């Protein structure tokens, strides 16, 4: 019996759990995170729902149900949304959930204390316990209480939190209006902000008493706020604190100012002397092979997550963006390696994620497991929801698909292992006024967003009639990047990346030199074409299956679909099928 596969996003496709904090409690891996609404108009509109999987099978995720409701917090009437939780087992054996409350678009999230809930089980149901407080019983509001993270460090309960803006590093901070911006964001007076000898900004750490609420050791910066001239200058801390202990070293995972990457810093101490390590993952694959932000392979935006070890394998958990916004984010994960020296190399985002190896090149897959989706000008989000049209993962009722596929859109899947030559088919339809997903809620563009670049209409360079009458997907394949042979459901395929490349060449496939391949930055081979029926003349706009005109060869590789056509397209499913022969 074949083992069940798992792909990114690894939770049910109608589930949106961002800001993931993975923890092993007992024999299960639990994922604690925020809870977005599908197609929602702001962050974290749903109550906390936790998912877990047995440590011996990360394909078998189940919902533990709603473990805690926003209405249980006494601040709910004014701040109805719960943000970015973390969970820890206390020395008393109970489980403690730390989180913050905020309003629309995060407004007020920088002004509130850290809330705590408690339960006898990691799977809930949690009950409100109180707010983190000072020794005198007053609310602990030192620095900015945002995105709490917590760890039990061999009996010492450590709490981390904070956010960081660069205003105070500007020479004209006191006269430029930046001070007033901080006062407004943080709900603090001028005198209070200026009373900090370092800064109210930055990543903060402290120690809690056994009651899990009271501060034992006063909060302080774990990394200096001022980053100019330091190894953090290119990737300063922004938010999303998370701490893990690997051996005797402490790994601080955080979201940087770039707002699409999870970075890490390493120290021999839990509260000081951290040195910048690097980027672990970017939700636009920025940084992979030197890729720049403007070359992002997805819409980028807010990210938050952490790392965890399961059965000797380390993983990074992060989230991707859907619905042209930062408000419908889905949990993803990738395998990572940590060297004995404490180094983590940046990993690419994939479709196979938690799977034991590449996905099997057989049967059907939801199109929305694409790990790369770009028209060459994807925007950066950062607390945004766009009305403009560009390729995106979306839904109409219970159907989930990629919409807004326009000329020269690239859709990538990594990785598939084909045991034999196979045809690739797609379930697609032309996008029309009748089936187009129209968002009717409020839109929002943050000042930090990247915006959307203008692109010439398809066919302006010639070939307009050809694109109109004969829309198509060009199918490209690229060898897997790993030097070692990949694993297919626990069995070695025997195909290294070099072997795949040799096999593709011997099969008559030539490396592409098209602008698409060059822009993508990988060595791609054009393998086939999938021709799509045009909707010109009012043809039916229902889902139709279309197959490649050539077999994809045996091997392990990424599969890329590059669309060419004047009409926009929607894609629901991709599938692999072997050649069949008739007898008689």
mmCIF file of C-alpha atoms in Angstrom, residues 59-248:
data_model
loop_
_atom_site.group_PDB
_atom_site.id
_atom_site.type_symbol
_atom_site.label_atom_id
_atom_site.label_comp_id
_atom_site.label_asym_id
_atom_site.label_seq_id
_atom_site.Cartn_x
_atom_site.Cartn_y
_atom_site.Cartn_z
ATOM 1 C CA UNK A 59 1.110 13.549 5.648
ATOM 2 C CA UNK A 60 -1.644 12.729 8.152
ATOM 3 C CA UNK A 61 -2.798 16.139 9.422
ATOM 4 C CA UNK A 62 -6.024 16.468 11.366
ATOM 5 C CA UNK A 63 -7.919 19.396 12.807
ATOM 6 C CA UNK A 64 -8.143 19.558 16.594
ATOM 7 C CA UNK A 65 -11.014 21.999 16.143
ATOM 8 C CA UNK A 66 -11.307 25.529 17.466
ATOM 9 C CA UNK A 67 -9.120 25.576 20.568
ATOM 10 C CA UNK A 68 -9.732 29.194 21.623
ATOM 11 C CA UNK A 69 -12.091 31.997 20.641
ATOM 12 C CA UNK A 70 -11.359 35.712 20.421
ATOM 13 C CA UNK A 71 -14.517 36.394 22.420
ATOM 14 C CA UNK A 72 -12.856 34.720 25.434
ATOM 15 C CA UNK A 73 -10.422 37.625 25.757
ATOM 16 C CA UNK A 74 -11.670 40.619 27.794
ATOM 17 C CA UNK A 75 -10.373 43.023 25.110
ATOM 18 C CA UNK A 76 -12.581 41.433 22.428
ATOM 19 C CA UNK A 77 -15.248 44.143 22.267
ATOM 20 C CA UNK A 78 -12.679 46.714 21.150
ATOM 21 C CA UNK A 79 -10.094 44.458 19.465
ATOM 22 C CA UNK A 80 -11.866 41.485 17.852
ATOM 23 C CA UNK A 81 -8.944 39.688 16.182
ATOM 24 C CA UNK A 82 -6.249 37.445 17.706
ATOM 25 C CA UNK A 83 -2.783 37.542 16.190
ATOM 26 C CA UNK A 84 0.190 35.188 15.835
ATOM 27 C CA UNK A 85 0.107 32.887 18.896
ATOM 28 C CA UNK A 86 2.738 30.622 20.350
ATOM 29 C CA UNK A 87 2.378 27.735 22.786
ATOM 30 C CA UNK A 88 4.669 26.259 25.441
ATOM 31 C CA UNK A 89 4.438 23.535 28.055
ATOM 32 C CA UNK A 90 4.998 24.979 31.517
ATOM 33 C CA UNK A 91 6.903 23.313 34.303
ATOM 34 C CA UNK A 92 3.545 22.272 35.766
ATOM 35 C CA UNK A 93 2.811 20.172 32.661
ATOM 36 C CA UNK A 94 0.047 22.465 31.413
ATOM 37 C CA UNK A 95 0.080 24.261 28.061
ATOM 38 C CA UNK A 96 0.117 28.040 27.758
ATOM 39 C CA UNK A 97 -0.958 30.046 24.710
ATOM 40 C CA UNK A 98 0.460 33.569 24.233
ATOM 41 C CA UNK A 99 -1.103 36.014 21.765
ATOM 42 C CA UNK A 100 -2.080 39.643 21.118
ATOM 43 C CA UNK A 101 -5.358 41.340 20.158
ATOM 44 C CA UNK A 102 -5.855 43.917 17.403
ATOM 45 C CA UNK A 103 -8.461 45.491 15.144
ATOM 46 C CA UNK A 104 -8.909 45.952 11.405
ATOM 47 C CA UNK A 105 -5.624 45.780 9.448
ATOM 48 C CA UNK A 106 -3.757 45.330 12.715
ATOM 49 C CA UNK A 107 -4.735 48.733 14.075
ATOM 50 C CA UNK A 108 -4.173 48.755 17.826
ATOM 51 C CA UNK A 109 -1.979 45.676 17.711
ATOM 52 C CA UNK A 110 1.036 47.643 18.904
ATOM 53 C CA UNK A 111 -0.822 49.158 21.860
ATOM 54 C CA UNK A 112 -2.005 46.124 23.803
ATOM 55 C CA UNK A 113 -0.506 43.762 26.393
ATOM 56 C CA UNK A 114 0.254 40.094 25.784
ATOM 57 C CA UNK A 115 -2.634 37.758 26.627
ATOM 58 C CA UNK A 116 -2.295 34.211 27.963
ATOM 59 C CA UNK A 117 -4.639 31.205 27.885
ATOM 60 C CA UNK A 118 -4.098 27.782 29.462
ATOM 61 C CA UNK A 119 -5.138 24.155 28.954
ATOM 62 C CA UNK A 120 -4.217 20.710 30.225
ATOM 63 C CA UNK A 121 -3.835 19.491 26.628
ATOM 64 C CA UNK A 122 -1.947 20.960 23.657
ATOM 65 C CA UNK A 123 -5.086 20.416 21.572
ATOM 66 C CA UNK A 124 -7.371 22.616 23.694
ATOM 67 C CA UNK A 125 -9.845 23.768 24.801
ATOM 68 C CA UNK A 126 -7.899 26.723 26.228
ATOM 69 C CA UNK A 127 -9.266 29.115 28.833
ATOM 70 C CA UNK A 128 -8.283 32.740 29.352
ATOM 71 C CA UNK A 129 -5.722 33.102 32.146
ATOM 72 C CA UNK A 130 -4.673 36.755 32.163
ATOM 73 C CA UNK A 131 -2.227 39.326 30.769
ATOM 74 C CA UNK A 132 1.527 39.318 31.184
ATOM 75 C CA UNK A 133 2.175 41.645 34.101
ATOM 76 C CA UNK A 134 4.869 43.340 36.128
ATOM 77 C CA UNK A 135 5.823 42.232 39.639
ATOM 78 C CA UNK A 136 3.493 44.856 41.115
ATOM 79 C CA UNK A 137 0.548 43.388 39.191
ATOM 80 C CA UNK A 138 0.324 46.166 36.588
ATOM 81 C CA UNK A 139 0.173 45.326 32.892
ATOM 82 C CA UNK A 140 3.576 44.680 31.366
ATOM 83 C CA UNK A 141 3.811 47.195 28.500
ATOM 84 C CA UNK A 142 7.574 47.608 28.293
ATOM 85 C CA UNK A 143 8.633 48.150 24.668
ATOM 86 C CA UNK A 144 6.053 47.068 22.032
ATOM 87 C CA UNK A 145 4.142 43.908 22.970
ATOM 88 C CA UNK A 146 3.656 42.267 19.589
ATOM 89 C CA UNK A 147 4.023 38.760 18.060
ATOM 90 C CA UNK A 148 4.892 36.908 21.293
ATOM 91 C CA UNK A 149 7.021 33.774 21.215
ATOM 92 C CA UNK A 150 7.782 31.582 24.193
ATOM 93 C CA UNK A 151 10.061 28.665 25.067
ATOM 94 C CA UNK A 152 10.747 26.418 28.037
ATOM 95 C CA UNK A 153 14.526 26.500 28.245
ATOM 96 C CA UNK A 154 15.228 23.581 30.581
ATOM 97 C CA UNK A 155 12.829 24.984 33.155
ATOM 98 C CA UNK A 156 13.302 28.699 32.422
ATOM 99 C CA UNK A 157 10.291 30.230 30.668
ATOM 100 C CA UNK A 158 11.506 32.799 28.155
ATOM 101 C CA UNK A 159 9.176 35.247 26.404
ATOM 102 C CA UNK A 160 10.142 37.149 23.238
ATOM 103 C CA UNK A 161 8.241 39.854 21.356
ATOM 104 C CA UNK A 162 8.576 43.211 19.598
ATOM 105 C CA UNK A 163 8.469 45.082 16.303
ATOM 106 C CA UNK A 164 10.889 47.445 14.645
ATOM 107 C CA UNK A 165 10.715 50.465 12.365
ATOM 108 C CA UNK A 166 13.755 52.414 11.278
ATOM 109 C CA UNK A 167 12.584 55.904 12.169
ATOM 110 C CA UNK A 168 14.926 56.370 15.088
ATOM 111 C CA UNK A 169 18.023 55.690 13.020
ATOM 112 C CA UNK A 170 17.264 58.785 10.933
ATOM 113 C CA UNK A 171 19.257 61.885 11.854
ATOM 114 C CA UNK A 172 16.118 64.031 11.678
ATOM 115 C CA UNK A 173 13.971 61.712 13.817
ATOM 116 C CA UNK A 174 12.929 64.436 16.273
ATOM 117 C CA UNK A 175 11.923 67.004 13.645
ATOM 118 C CA UNK A 176 10.778 64.988 10.622
ATOM 119 C CA UNK A 177 7.447 63.756 11.951
ATOM 120 C CA UNK A 178 8.707 60.200 12.502
ATOM 121 C CA UNK A 179 8.436 60.580 16.266
ATOM 122 C CA UNK A 180 4.773 61.527 15.873
ATOM 123 C CA UNK A 181 4.281 58.449 13.646
ATOM 124 C CA UNK A 182 5.659 56.221 16.379
ATOM 125 C CA UNK A 183 3.489 57.912 18.998
ATOM 126 C CA UNK A 184 0.411 57.211 16.863
ATOM 127 C CA UNK A 185 1.346 53.599 16.016
ATOM 128 C CA UNK A 186 2.335 52.585 19.533
ATOM 129 C CA UNK A 187 -0.148 54.678 21.510
ATOM 130 C CA UNK A 188 2.664 56.120 23.620
ATOM 131 C CA UNK A 189 3.527 59.673 24.629
ATOM 132 C CA UNK A 190 6.535 61.565 23.359
ATOM 133 C CA UNK A 191 8.101 61.399 26.804
ATOM 134 C CA UNK A 192 7.631 57.640 27.065
ATOM 135 C CA UNK A 193 9.178 56.909 23.675
ATOM 136 C CA UNK A 194 12.158 59.161 24.394
ATOM 137 C CA UNK A 195 12.615 57.617 27.851
ATOM 138 C CA UNK A 196 14.080 54.423 26.368
ATOM 139 C CA UNK A 197 17.892 54.633 26.440
ATOM 140 C CA UNK A 198 18.091 52.414 23.362
ATOM 141 C CA UNK A 199 14.717 52.379 21.561
ATOM 142 C CA UNK A 200 11.142 51.271 22.056
ATOM 143 C CA UNK A 201 11.677 49.296 18.805
ATOM 144 C CA UNK A 202 13.445 45.986 18.372
ATOM 145 C CA UNK A 203 13.311 42.309 19.411
ATOM 146 C CA UNK A 204 12.818 41.923 23.155
ATOM 147 C CA UNK A 205 13.331 39.058 25.588
ATOM 148 C CA UNK A 206 12.425 38.506 29.233
ATOM 149 C CA UNK A 207 11.903 35.674 31.749
ATOM 150 C CA UNK A 208 8.594 34.702 33.380
ATOM 151 C CA UNK A 209 7.824 33.362 36.828
ATOM 152 C CA UNK A 210 6.348 29.901 37.363
ATOM 153 C CA UNK A 211 2.843 31.396 37.156
ATOM 154 C CA UNK A 212 3.557 32.028 33.443
ATOM 155 C CA UNK A 213 2.267 35.608 33.764
ATOM 156 C CA UNK A 214 4.616 37.626 35.960
ATOM 157 C CA UNK A 215 7.897 39.079 34.751
ATOM 158 C CA UNK A 216 10.876 37.664 36.670
ATOM 159 C CA UNK A 217 13.678 39.291 34.637
ATOM 160 C CA UNK A 218 13.032 42.672 33.058
ATOM 161 C CA UNK A 219 12.577 42.900 29.265
ATOM 162 C CA UNK A 220 15.597 43.966 27.224
ATOM 163 C CA UNK A 221 16.820 43.968 23.649
ATOM 164 C CA UNK A 222 18.286 40.671 22.491
ATOM 165 C CA UNK A 223 19.654 42.413 19.374
ATOM 166 C CA UNK A 224 20.659 46.099 19.349
ATOM 167 C CA UNK A 225 18.051 48.293 17.683
ATOM 168 C CA UNK A 226 20.512 50.259 15.571
ATOM 169 C CA UNK A 227 21.561 48.068 12.656
ATOM 170 C CA UNK A 228 23.572 50.432 10.446
ATOM 171 C CA UNK A 229 27.082 49.082 10.162
ATOM 172 C CA UNK A 230 26.155 45.701 11.651
ATOM 173 C CA UNK A 231 25.632 42.307 10.018
ATOM 174 C CA UNK A 232 21.858 42.880 10.364
ATOM 175 C CA UNK A 233 21.895 45.991 8.146
ATOM 176 C CA UNK A 234 20.600 44.271 4.981
ATOM 177 C CA UNK A 235 18.031 42.147 6.839
ATOM 178 C CA UNK A 236 16.885 44.044 9.952
ATOM 179 C CA UNK A 237 14.352 42.599 12.359
ATOM 180 C CA UNK A 238 10.751 43.628 11.647
ATOM 181 C CA UNK A 239 8.456 41.233 13.559
ATOM 182 C CA UNK A 240 7.544 37.541 14.059
ATOM 183 C CA UNK A 241 9.940 36.620 16.875
ATOM 184 C CA UNK A 242 10.530 32.882 17.340
ATOM 185 C CA UNK A 243 13.250 31.140 19.350
ATOM 186 C CA UNK A 244 14.546 27.592 19.075
ATOM 187 C CA UNK A 245 17.438 25.832 20.799
ATOM 188 C CA UNK A 246 19.587 23.618 18.591
ATOM 189 C CA UNK A 247 22.136 21.766 20.652
ATOM 190 C CA UNK A 248 23.704 24.446 22.824
#
